[in-house]
Coordinates of C-alpha atoms and ligand atoms in Angstrom, one line a residue:
V14 CA 4.0 19.1 -12.4
R15 CA 2.8 17.1 -15.3
F16 CA 4.6 15.2 -18.0
S17 CA 3.3 16.1 -21.5
R18 CA 1.6 12.7 -21.9
G19 CA -0.4 13.3 -18.8
Y20 CA 1.8 11.5 -16.3
R21 CA 1.7 13.2 -12.9
L22 CA 4.9 13.4 -11.1
L23 CA 3.4 14.6 -7.8
P24 CA 0.4 13.3 -6.0
R25 CA -2.8 15.3 -6.4
T26 CA -3.5 15.9 -2.7
I27 CA -1.6 17.8 -0.1
R28 CA -1.7 14.7 2.0
G29 CA -0.2 12.7 -0.8
I30 CA 2.6 15.3 -1.2
L31 CA 3.3 15.3 2.5
L32 CA 3.4 11.5 2.6
L33 CA 5.7 11.5 -0.4
L34 CA 8.3 13.6 1.4
P35 CA 9.5 11.0 3.9
L36 CA 9.6 8.5 1.0
V37 CA 11.8 10.8 -1.0
V38 CA 14.2 11.0 1.9
L39 CA 14.0 7.4 3.0
V40 CA 14.4 5.6 -0.3
P41 CA 17.9 6.9 -0.9
V42 CA 18.8 6.3 2.7
L43 CA 17.6 2.7 2.4
L44 CA 19.5 2.2 -0.8
I45 CA 22.7 3.5 0.8
A46 CA 22.2 1.3 3.8
A47 CA 21.5 -1.7 1.6
G48 CA 24.7 -1.0 -0.3
H49 CA 26.6 -0.6 2.9
F50 CA 25.3 -4.0 4.2
Y51 CA 26.1 -5.6 0.9
D52 CA 29.7 -4.5 1.2
E53 CA 29.8 -5.6 4.8
F54 CA 28.5 -9.1 3.7
Q55 CA 31.2 -9.3 1.0
R56 CA 33.9 -8.2 3.3
L57 CA 32.9 -10.7 6.0
R58 CA 32.6 -13.5 3.5
A59 CA 36.0 -12.9 2.1
T60 CA 37.6 -12.7 5.6
E61 CA 35.8 -15.9 6.7
L62 CA 36.8 -17.8 3.5
K63 CA 40.4 -16.8 3.9
A64 CA 40.5 -17.8 7.6
N65 CA 39.0 -21.2 6.8
L66 CA 41.4 -21.8 4.0
E67 CA 44.3 -20.9 6.2
L68 CA 43.0 -23.2 8.9
A69 CA 42.5 -26.0 6.5
R70 CA 46.1 -25.6 5.3
S71 CA 47.4 -25.8 8.8
V72 CA 45.4 -28.9 9.6
A73 CA 46.7 -30.4 6.4
D74 CA 50.3 -29.6 7.5
D75 CA 49.7 -31.1 10.9
F76 CA 48.3 -34.3 9.5
D77 CA 51.1 -34.5 6.9
D78 CA 53.7 -34.2 9.7
Y79 CA 51.9 -36.9 11.7
L80 CA 51.8 -39.4 8.8
K81 CA 55.4 -38.7 8.0
D82 CA 56.4 -39.2 11.6
I83 CA 54.8 -42.6 11.6
I84 CA 56.4 -43.6 8.3
H85 CA 59.8 -42.7 9.8
Q86 CA 59.1 -44.7 12.9
E87 CA 58.1 -47.6 10.7
F88 CA 61.4 -47.4 9.0
A89 CA 63.1 -47.8 12.4
I90 CA 60.9 -50.8 13.3
G91 CA 61.6 -52.4 9.9
I92 CA 65.3 -52.2 10.4
A93 CA 65.0 -54.0 13.8
F94 CA 63.0 -56.8 12.1
T95 CA 65.4 -57.3 9.3
W96 CA 68.5 -57.2 11.4
P97 CA 70.8 -60.1 10.6
Q98 CA 70.2 -61.4 14.0
P99 CA 66.4 -62.2 14.0
L100 CA 64.3 -61.2 17.0
T101 CA 62.6 -63.7 19.2
T102 CA 58.8 -63.6 19.2
E103 CA 58.9 -62.2 22.7
Q104 CA 61.3 -59.4 21.6
A105 CA 59.3 -58.7 18.5
N106 CA 56.0 -58.3 20.4
K107 CA 57.7 -56.1 23.0
L108 CA 59.1 -53.9 20.4
L109 CA 55.7 -53.4 18.7
I110 CA 53.9 -52.9 22.0
A111 CA 56.5 -50.3 23.1
N112 CA 56.0 -48.4 19.8
T113 CA 52.2 -48.6 20.0
R114 CA 52.4 -46.9 23.4
Q115 CA 54.2 -44.0 21.8
Y116 CA 51.2 -43.2 19.6
A117 CA 47.8 -42.6 21.1
T118 CA 46.3 -42.7 17.6
I119 CA 47.7 -46.1 16.6
R120 CA 45.7 -49.2 17.7
Y121 CA 48.6 -51.6 16.9
F122 CA 51.7 -52.1 14.9
S123 CA 52.3 -55.3 13.0
W124 CA 55.1 -57.0 11.2
V125 CA 53.9 -58.7 8.0
D126 CA 56.1 -61.0 5.9
A127 CA 56.6 -60.7 2.2
Q128 CA 53.7 -63.1 1.6
G129 CA 51.2 -61.1 3.5
R130 CA 51.1 -63.1 6.7
V131 CA 51.1 -61.2 10.1
V132 CA 54.2 -62.5 11.9
A133 CA 54.2 -60.3 14.9
S134 CA 51.8 -57.7 16.3
S135 CA 51.1 -55.6 19.4
E136 CA 47.6 -57.0 19.1
P137 CA 48.0 -60.8 19.6
A138 CA 44.7 -61.5 17.8
A139 CA 46.2 -60.2 14.6
V140 CA 49.1 -62.7 14.5
G141 CA 48.6 -65.2 11.7
M142 CA 46.2 -63.1 9.6
N143 CA 46.8 -63.0 5.9
I144 CA 46.5 -59.5 4.4
S145 CA 47.9 -60.2 1.0
S146 CA 44.7 -59.3 -0.7
R147 CA 44.6 -55.8 0.8
P148 CA 45.2 -53.0 -1.7
Y149 CA 47.9 -51.3 0.4
F150 CA 49.8 -54.6 0.6
Q151 CA 49.6 -55.1 -3.1
E152 CA 50.8 -51.6 -3.8
I153 CA 53.9 -52.1 -1.6
A154 CA 54.5 -55.5 -3.1
R155 CA 54.5 -53.8 -6.5
G156 CA 57.2 -51.5 -5.4
K157 CA 55.8 -48.5 -3.5
E158 CA 57.8 -47.4 -0.4
W159 CA 54.9 -46.6 1.8
V160 CA 51.1 -46.4 1.5
V161 CA 48.4 -44.7 3.6
S162 CA 45.2 -46.6 3.0
D163 CA 41.7 -45.1 2.8
L164 CA 39.2 -45.7 5.5
F165 CA 37.8 -49.2 5.9
L166 CA 36.2 -51.3 8.5
G167 CA 38.9 -53.0 10.5
P168 CA 38.7 -56.9 10.5
L169 CA 39.4 -57.1 14.2
T170 CA 37.4 -54.3 15.7
G171 CA 34.8 -53.8 13.1
E172 CA 35.4 -50.0 13.6
P173 CA 36.5 -47.6 10.8
T174 CA 40.2 -47.6 10.5
F175 CA 43.1 -46.8 8.2
V176 CA 46.6 -48.1 8.0
I177 CA 50.0 -46.5 7.4
A178 CA 52.2 -49.2 5.8
R179 CA 55.9 -49.2 4.9
G180 CA 57.8 -51.8 3.0
V181 CA 61.3 -53.0 4.1
R182 CA 63.7 -54.1 1.3
D183 CA 67.2 -55.4 1.2
E184 CA 70.0 -54.0 -1.0
G185 CA 68.7 -56.1 -3.9
D186 CA 65.4 -54.3 -3.5
T187 CA 63.6 -57.6 -2.5
L188 CA 60.7 -57.0 -0.2
R189 CA 61.6 -58.4 3.2
G190 CA 58.4 -57.4 5.0
I191 CA 55.9 -54.6 5.8
V192 CA 55.4 -52.6 8.9
V193 CA 51.7 -51.8 9.3
A194 CA 50.2 -49.3 11.7
S195 CA 46.4 -49.5 12.2
A196 CA 45.2 -46.0 13.1
D197 CA 42.1 -45.1 15.1
P198 CA 40.4 -42.1 13.3
Q199 CA 38.4 -41.4 16.4
S200 CA 41.5 -40.2 18.3
L201 CA 42.9 -38.0 15.6
G202 CA 42.0 -35.0 17.8
Q203 CA 45.4 -35.7 19.5
V204 CA 47.1 -34.9 16.2
V205 CA 44.9 -32.1 14.8
R206 CA 44.9 -29.9 17.9
V207 CA 42.5 -27.3 16.6
R208 CA 39.7 -25.9 18.8
R209 CA 37.1 -23.8 17.1
A210 CA 34.4 -21.5 18.6
G211 CA 30.7 -21.6 17.8
Q212 CA 29.6 -24.1 15.1
A213 CA 32.8 -23.9 13.1
A214 CA 34.2 -27.3 12.2
I215 CA 37.2 -29.0 10.6
A216 CA 37.3 -32.4 8.9
I217 CA 39.8 -34.8 7.3
I218 CA 38.7 -36.7 4.2
D219 CA 40.3 -39.7 2.5
R220 CA 40.9 -40.2 -1.2
Q221 CA 37.5 -41.9 -1.5
G222 CA 35.8 -38.8 -0.1
R223 CA 35.0 -40.5 3.2
L224 CA 35.0 -38.5 6.4
V225 CA 37.9 -39.7 8.5
Y226 CA 37.8 -37.2 11.3
R227 CA 35.6 -34.3 12.3
Y228 CA 35.9 -31.7 15.0
P229 CA 33.7 -31.1 16.9
E230 CA 33.6 -34.9 17.3
V231 CA 30.3 -36.6 16.6
E232 CA 29.2 -40.2 16.3
L233 CA 29.0 -40.9 12.6
T234 CA 27.7 -44.1 10.9
W235 CA 29.6 -45.6 8.0
E236 CA 26.9 -44.1 5.6
Q237 CA 27.2 -40.7 7.1
R238 CA 31.0 -40.8 6.6
S239 CA 30.4 -41.6 2.9
L240 CA 27.9 -38.7 2.4
I241 CA 30.4 -36.1 1.1
E242 CA 31.8 -38.5 -1.4
G243 CA 31.3 -37.0 -4.9
Q244 CA 30.6 -33.4 -3.8
P245 CA 31.9 -31.1 -6.5
F246 CA 34.0 -28.8 -4.2
L247 CA 35.6 -31.9 -2.7
A248 CA 36.4 -33.4 -6.1
Q249 CA 38.4 -30.3 -6.9
A250 CA 40.4 -30.5 -3.7
L251 CA 41.0 -34.2 -4.1
A252 CA 42.4 -33.3 -7.5
G253 CA 45.0 -31.3 -5.6
D254 CA 43.6 -27.7 -5.7
E255 CA 42.8 -25.4 -2.8
V256 CA 39.1 -24.5 -2.8
A257 CA 37.3 -21.8 -0.9
G258 CA 33.6 -21.0 -1.2
T259 CA 30.0 -21.5 0.0
F260 CA 28.4 -24.9 -0.2
V261 CA 25.6 -26.9 1.3
S262 CA 26.7 -29.4 3.9
P263 CA 25.8 -32.9 2.6
I264 CA 25.4 -34.0 6.2
D265 CA 23.0 -31.5 7.8
H266 CA 22.2 -29.5 4.7
R267 CA 23.2 -26.2 6.2
E268 CA 24.9 -23.5 4.1
L269 CA 28.6 -23.5 5.0
M270 CA 31.5 -21.3 4.2
G271 CA 34.7 -23.1 4.0
G272 CA 38.2 -23.7 2.7
L273 CA 39.6 -27.1 1.5
A274 CA 43.3 -27.8 1.4
P275 CA 44.9 -31.0 -0.1
I276 CA 47.1 -33.1 2.2
S277 CA 49.9 -33.9 -0.2
P278 CA 51.4 -36.3 -1.0
F279 CA 48.8 -38.5 0.6
G280 CA 45.9 -37.4 -1.6
W281 CA 43.6 -36.6 1.4
V282 CA 41.9 -33.3 2.1
A283 CA 41.5 -31.1 5.1
I284 CA 38.4 -28.9 5.4
A285 CA 37.5 -26.0 7.7
T286 CA 34.0 -24.6 7.7
R287 CA 31.6 -22.3 9.5
P288 CA 27.9 -22.0 8.9
V289 CA 27.0 -19.0 6.8
A290 CA 24.2 -18.1 9.3
E291 CA 26.8 -17.8 12.1
V292 CA 29.1 -15.7 10.0
M293 CA 26.4 -13.3 9.0
A294 CA 24.6 -13.2 12.3
P295 CA 26.2 -9.9 13.5
V296 CA 25.6 -8.2 10.2
I297 CA 22.0 -9.4 10.1
R298 CA 21.5 -8.2 13.6
D299 CA 22.8 -4.7 12.6
L300 CA 20.8 -4.8 9.5
L301 CA 17.6 -5.6 11.3
R302 CA 18.3 -2.9 13.9
D303 CA 19.1 -0.2 11.2
F304 CA 16.2 -1.1 9.0
G305 CA 13.9 -1.2 12.1
L306 CA 15.1 2.3 13.0
L307 CA 14.5 3.5 9.4
F308 CA 11.1 2.0 9.5
I309 CA 10.2 3.7 12.7
V310 CA 11.6 7.0 11.4
G311 CA 9.5 6.5 8.2
A312 CA 6.4 5.8 10.2
A313 CA 6.9 8.7 12.4
A314 CA 7.5 11.0 9.5
S315 CA 4.4 9.8 7.8
L316 CA 2.4 10.4 10.9
V317 CA 3.8 13.9 11.2
G318 CA 2.9 14.3 7.4
L319 CA -0.7 13.2 8.1
A320 CA -1.0 15.6 11.0
L321 CA 0.4 18.5 8.9
A322 CA -1.9 17.6 6.1
R323 CA -4.8 17.7 8.4
N324 CA -3.6 21.0 9.7
I325 CA -3.9 22.3 6.1
T326 CA -6.8 20.4 4.6
V327 CA -9.3 21.0 7.5
P328 CA -9.0 24.8 7.3
L329 CA -9.1 24.5 3.5
S330 CA -12.3 22.6 3.4
R331 CA -13.8 25.0 6.0
L332 CA -12.8 27.8 3.7
G333 CA -14.5 26.0 0.8
E334 CA -17.7 25.6 2.8
Y335 CA -17.5 29.3 3.7
A336 CA -17.1 30.3 0.1
L337 CA -20.2 28.3 -0.8
A338 CA -22.1 29.9 2.0
V339 CA -21.1 33.4 0.8
G340 CA -22.2 32.3 -2.6
R341 CA -25.6 31.5 -1.1
G342 CA -25.8 35.0 0.3
E343 CA -24.9 34.2 3.9
F344 CA -22.8 37.3 4.4
G345 CA -23.3 37.5 8.2
R346 CA -20.8 34.8 8.9
R347 CA -17.1 35.3 9.5
I348 CA -14.6 32.5 9.3
E349 CA -11.7 32.0 11.7
V350 CA -9.2 29.3 11.0
A351 CA -6.4 28.0 13.3
G352 CA -3.7 26.7 11.0
P353 CA -0.7 27.9 9.0
S354 CA -0.5 31.7 8.9
E355 CA -1.0 31.7 5.1
L356 CA -4.3 30.0 5.6
E357 CA -5.2 32.5 8.4
R358 CA -4.4 35.3 6.0
L359 CA -6.6 33.6 3.3
A360 CA -9.4 33.4 5.8
N361 CA -9.1 37.1 6.5
T362 CA -9.1 37.8 2.7
F363 CA -12.3 35.7 2.5
N364 CA -13.9 37.7 5.3
Q365 CA -12.9 40.9 3.6
M366 CA -14.3 39.7 0.3
A367 CA -17.6 38.6 1.9
Q368 CA -17.8 42.1 3.5
E369 CA -17.3 43.7 0.1
I370 CA -19.8 41.5 -1.6
R371 CA -22.3 42.3 1.2
V372 CA -21.8 46.1 0.7
R373 CA -22.4 45.7 -3.1
E374 CA -25.5 43.6 -2.5
E375 CA -26.8 46.3 -0.2
Q376 CA -26.1 48.9 -2.7
R377 CA -27.8 46.9 -5.4
D378 CA -30.9 46.5 -3.2
T379 CA -31.1 50.2 -2.5
V380 CA -30.8 50.8 -6.2
V381 CA -33.5 48.2 -7.0
H382 CA -35.8 49.7 -4.4
T383 CA -35.4 53.3 -5.4
V384 CA -35.6 52.6 -9.1
S385 CA -38.6 50.4 -8.7
H386 CA -40.3 52.8 -6.4
D387 CA -39.8 55.7 -8.9
L388 CA -40.7 53.4 -11.8
R389 CA -43.9 52.3 -10.1
N390 CA -44.9 55.9 -9.4
A391 CA -44.5 56.7 -13.0
L392 CA -46.4 53.6 -14.0
M393 CA -49.2 54.3 -11.7
I394 CA -49.7 57.7 -13.4
I395 CA -49.6 56.1 -16.8
Q396 CA -52.0 53.4 -15.8
G397 CA -54.4 55.8 -14.1
Q398 CA -54.4 58.3 -16.9
A399 CA -54.9 55.5 -19.5
Q400 CA -57.8 54.1 -17.6
L401 CA -59.3 57.6 -17.3
F402 CA -58.8 58.0 -21.0
L403 CA -60.4 54.6 -21.7
R404 CA -63.5 55.7 -19.7
Q405 CA -63.7 58.9 -21.6
L406 CA -63.4 57.2 -25.0
G407 CA -66.2 54.8 -23.9
K408 CA -68.4 57.7 -23.0
A409 CA -67.6 59.4 -26.3
G410 CA -68.5 56.1 -28.1
L411 CA -65.1 55.9 -29.7
K412 CA -64.4 52.2 -30.1
G413 CA -61.9 52.3 -32.9
P414 CA -58.0 52.3 -32.9
E415 CA -58.0 54.9 -30.0
M416 CA -59.8 52.5 -27.7
H417 CA -57.3 49.7 -28.6
G418 CA -54.4 52.0 -28.0
A419 CA -55.6 53.0 -24.6
E420 CA -56.3 49.3 -23.7
A421 CA -52.8 48.3 -24.8
I422 CA -51.3 51.0 -22.6
V423 CA -53.2 49.7 -19.6
T424 CA -52.2 46.0 -20.1
S425 CA -48.6 46.9 -20.7
A426 CA -48.5 49.0 -17.7
K427 CA -50.0 46.2 -15.6
R428 CA -47.4 43.7 -16.9
M429 CA -44.6 46.1 -16.2
N430 CA -45.9 46.6 -12.7
A431 CA -45.8 42.8 -12.2
M432 CA -42.2 42.6 -13.4
I433 CA -41.1 45.4 -11.1
E434 CA -42.9 43.6 -8.3
D435 CA -40.9 40.4 -9.1
L436 CA -37.6 42.3 -9.1
V437 CA -38.4 44.0 -5.8
D438 CA -39.6 40.8 -4.2
S439 CA -36.6 38.8 -5.2
A440 CA -34.3 41.5 -3.9
R441 CA -36.2 41.6 -0.6
L442 CA -36.2 37.8 -0.3
E443 CA -32.5 37.6 -0.9
S444 CA -31.7 40.2 1.7
G445 CA -33.8 38.2 4.2
Q446 CA -36.3 41.0 4.8
L447 CA -39.2 38.7 4.3
R448 CA -41.5 38.3 7.4
L449 CA -44.2 35.7 7.1
E450 CA -47.5 36.4 8.8
K451 CA -48.8 32.9 9.1
R452 CA -52.4 32.0 9.9
P453 CA -54.7 29.0 9.3
V454 CA -55.9 28.9 5.7
D455 CA -58.7 26.8 4.3
L456 CA -57.4 26.0 0.8
N457 CA -60.9 25.3 -0.7
A458 CA -62.3 28.7 0.1
F459 CA -58.9 30.4 -0.5
V460 CA -58.6 29.1 -4.1
S461 CA -62.2 29.8 -5.2
D462 CA -61.8 33.4 -3.8
L463 CA -58.5 33.8 -5.6
L464 CA -59.9 32.6 -8.9
H465 CA -62.9 34.8 -8.5
R466 CA -60.7 37.9 -8.0
A467 CA -58.4 37.0 -10.8
K468 CA -61.1 36.8 -13.4
E469 CA -59.8 40.0 -15.0
A470 CA -56.1 39.0 -15.0
M471 CA -56.1 35.4 -16.2
D472 CA -58.2 32.9 -18.1
V473 CA -59.6 31.2 -15.0
G474 CA -62.2 29.4 -17.1
R475 CA -59.5 26.9 -18.0
V476 CA -58.7 26.1 -14.4
K477 CA -60.3 23.0 -12.9
V478 CA -60.1 22.7 -9.1
D479 CA -60.0 19.4 -7.4
I480 CA -59.7 19.8 -3.6
P481 CA -61.4 17.3 -1.2
A482 CA -63.9 19.1 1.1
E483 CA -62.4 17.6 4.2
L484 CA -58.9 18.9 3.4
P485 CA -57.3 20.1 6.7
T486 CA -56.3 23.7 7.0
V487 CA -52.8 24.7 6.4
L488 CA -50.6 27.3 8.1
A489 CA -49.6 30.0 5.6
D490 CA -49.2 33.7 5.0
P491 CA -52.2 34.4 2.7
N492 CA -50.5 37.1 0.7
R493 CA -47.5 34.9 0.0
L494 CA -49.6 31.9 -0.7
E495 CA -51.6 33.9 -3.2
R496 CA -48.3 34.8 -4.9
I497 CA -47.2 31.1 -5.1
L498 CA -50.5 30.0 -6.5
T499 CA -50.8 32.9 -9.0
N500 CA -47.3 32.3 -10.2
L501 CA -47.8 28.6 -10.8
L502 CA -51.3 29.1 -12.4
T503 CA -50.1 31.9 -14.6
N504 CA -47.2 29.8 -15.9
A505 CA -49.4 26.8 -16.5
L506 CA -51.8 29.0 -18.5
K507 CA -49.0 30.8 -20.2
Y508 CA -47.1 27.7 -21.4
S509 CA -50.1 25.6 -22.6
P510 CA -52.5 26.0 -25.5
L511 CA -55.7 28.1 -25.0
E512 CA -58.1 25.2 -25.4
T513 CA -56.4 22.9 -22.8
E514 CA -57.3 22.6 -19.2
V515 CA -55.2 23.4 -16.1
L516 CA -55.8 21.2 -13.1
F517 CA -55.4 22.5 -9.6
R518 CA -55.3 19.7 -6.9
A519 CA -54.6 19.5 -3.2
E520 CA -54.5 16.4 -1.0
S521 CA -53.3 15.8 2.5
T522 CA -50.5 13.4 3.3
N523 CA -49.1 12.6 6.7
K524 CA -47.8 15.9 8.0
E525 CA -48.5 18.2 5.1
V526 CA -50.7 19.1 2.2
L527 CA -49.5 18.4 -1.3
V528 CA -50.6 20.9 -3.9
S529 CA -50.1 20.4 -7.6
V530 CA -50.8 22.5 -10.7
S531 CA -50.8 20.4 -14.0
D532 CA -51.0 21.6 -17.5
R533 CA -51.0 19.9 -20.9
G534 CA -48.7 22.4 -22.4
I535 CA -45.3 22.5 -24.0
G536 CA -43.5 20.8 -21.2
I537 CA -39.9 21.3 -20.0
A538 CA -36.8 19.7 -21.3
P539 CA -35.0 17.4 -18.8
E540 CA -31.8 19.5 -19.0
D541 CA -33.8 22.6 -18.0
I542 CA -35.4 21.1 -14.9
P543 CA -32.4 21.4 -12.5
N544 CA -32.1 25.1 -13.3
L545 CA -35.8 26.0 -13.5
F546 CA -36.0 27.5 -10.0
Q547 CA -32.9 29.7 -10.4
R548 CA -33.1 33.4 -10.7
Y549 CA -33.5 34.7 -14.3
Y550 CA -33.5 31.2 -15.7
R551 CA -35.8 30.7 -18.7
A552 CA -36.0 27.5 -20.7
K553 CA -35.2 27.9 -24.4
G554 CA -38.7 27.3 -25.7
A555 CA -40.1 30.0 -23.4
R556 CA -38.1 32.9 -24.7
K557 CA -41.0 34.0 -26.9
A558 CA -43.5 34.3 -24.0
E559 CA -42.9 37.3 -21.8
G560 CA -41.3 37.0 -18.4
L561 CA -38.1 37.7 -16.5
G562 CA -37.4 34.2 -15.2
L563 CA -38.0 35.3 -11.6
G564 CA -41.4 33.8 -11.0
L565 CA -40.3 30.3 -10.1
Y566 CA -37.4 31.6 -8.2
I567 CA -39.6 33.7 -6.0
T568 CA -42.1 30.9 -5.7
K569 CA -39.5 28.5 -4.5
M570 CA -38.2 30.9 -1.9
L571 CA -41.7 31.5 -0.6
V572 CA -42.5 27.8 -0.4
E573 CA -39.3 27.2 1.5
A574 CA -39.9 30.1 3.8
H575 CA -43.1 28.3 4.7
G576 CA -41.2 25.1 5.5
G577 CA -42.3 23.3 2.3
R578 CA -40.6 21.8 -0.8
I579 CA -41.2 22.4 -4.5
W580 CA -40.5 20.3 -7.5
V581 CA -41.6 19.6 -11.0
E582 CA -42.4 16.6 -13.2
S583 CA -42.6 17.3 -16.9
E584 CA -42.4 15.8 -20.3
L585 CA -41.7 17.8 -23.4
G586 CA -44.8 18.3 -25.5
R587 CA -47.0 16.5 -22.9
G588 CA -47.2 19.1 -20.1
S589 CA -45.9 19.8 -16.7
T590 CA -47.0 19.3 -13.1
F591 CA -45.6 21.6 -10.4
Y592 CA -45.8 20.2 -6.8
F593 CA -45.3 21.9 -3.5
T594 CA -46.0 21.1 0.1
L595 CA -47.4 23.2 2.9
P596 CA -47.2 22.2 6.6
L597 CA -50.5 21.5 8.3
E598 CA -51.8 23.9 10.9
Ligands
ADP13 P1 -41.0 33.3 -16.6 O1 -41.2 34.7 -16.2 O2 -40.0 33.2 -17.8 O3 -42.2 32.5 -16.8 P2 -40.5 31.6 -14.3 O4 -39.5 31.7 -13.3 O5 -41.9 31.7 -13.9 O6 -40.2 32.8 -15.4 O7 -40.3 30.3 -15.2 C1 -39.0 30.0 -15.6 C2 -39.1 29.2 -16.8 O8 -39.6 27.9 -16.5 C3 -39.9 29.7 -17.9 O9 -39.2 30.6 -18.7 C4 -40.3 28.5 -18.7 O10 -39.3 28.2 -19.6 C5 -40.4 27.4 -17.7 N1 -41.7 27.1 -17.2 C6 -42.3 27.5 -16.1 N2 -43.5 27.0 -15.9 C7 -43.7 26.2 -17.0 C8 -44.8 25.4 -17.5 N3 -46.0 25.2 -16.8 N4 -44.7 24.7 -18.6 C9 -43.5 24.8 -19.4 N5 -42.5 25.6 -19.0 C10 -42.6 26.3 -17.8

């Protein structure tokens, strides 16, 4: 199938087509599978984001409850401290210590007076400290009911800490004092009782964007706690919105899926995350398995395609070779192919065709033989009678137009005879009826004898022979060798001007004798050279000279029957040299 502009839709070879087939099937399957996995990814992602957001919400709720509980408790403590009957130092300390024991997450409770001085504390070292410069103290002094501070390094422990502070006021709204709870972020696991599987995590972040608590618990430096400060997703949650999405962890740079929920009204944020890699692992495993299977199927189909293609192309190329052999006239062979039945049928058709051609060839040979035999008989009579006539004319002394006429009849009859001989010979050579009778031949003697005998038929005076005296004898059928030489010499004389010389040379090389016939005649055009030795081929310039175009064809077949090679070198207008080789004795 071709597009009009010459684009090909299908590959050119059977192999290409068979390899295309699995591709045609696999590509849509791959696309469908890819679509399926994409949906699966999206579905998993949505589920995971939702789960994380829900978890973040519930962590936020737990934490919210926890803070409110402490704030309530602080209210109760505040009432005890502002009772009209003041507590003794011992009572005050006892009260604070007892409360601290109630909360695993609180390091100590303190009672601070309106000027910021720690009056009593469950931690004796804190008593006497002045906290009036702390932001949470100032906020309460300015009128806020309670404050949860951001994370800071505690002055007593040097550890990260945060405080939950509540102011206590009288009816006139005058600040009487502040109850301060110093919390230990490390122990918040007691409050946020979430246990997650795999590498999933939760975290609590303060208003500054500092990491207060993380599950699974890890040792974090102050710098690491500050890392997520300023992250865009966090900023949005700190502003009070719920957020769910994929983001890169600022701590270990892994891609995470997570949900963020604000912890109102405190302004903190709860986060729940799971690494994307962990969420997608099962899908990716399935994907690799499915694509691996598809790949194996594709490879197997391609292998089968290759095998099938071989099954077709091997018999096809054998059929091609067979067709060429039939073209060369090798009718004796039959072809059997093992392959698809269509090809077997084709092979049978070929055999049948070869058989039919063979019958035709045989018929043609028979015709050529009978025709030439009968023609020759008639010619012989014409030639004989013309020669008789010629002699009688000579005796009678008639040398005028009668004599010319009789001579013309004799030469024409001879030429015709030569042509018939060519036709018969070529038919015989083709049908393989040629039997060589080889014997040792001394080329020197052979050529001079040949030229002597041919005096009548050709212009031997123009032929110059150059054969070294010590040339080894060759192995040849003398009759056929004579034919080869006569053909080449006749051509050389025929296709060159009368006054030029024809050079006959022979020399021995390693295993053979190289014979050449050179003329200084019209030469042969380069485009004719490849066809010169074909049957009935005549170069354009030679049409005027008589001939059938069979001479060189026969010559070549004879040379090859001797086990030699023949070729020509020629230049238009300069002359030609025909070479052939003969095996040594
Ligand atoms: P033909 O009977 O035409 O001579 P050949 O088979 O002997 O047939 O030669 C085939 C053709 O080769 C000739 O027609 C001629 O064109 C060319 N040819 C052969 N020998 C020569 C030569 N010595 N010089 C030039 N052309 C030649």
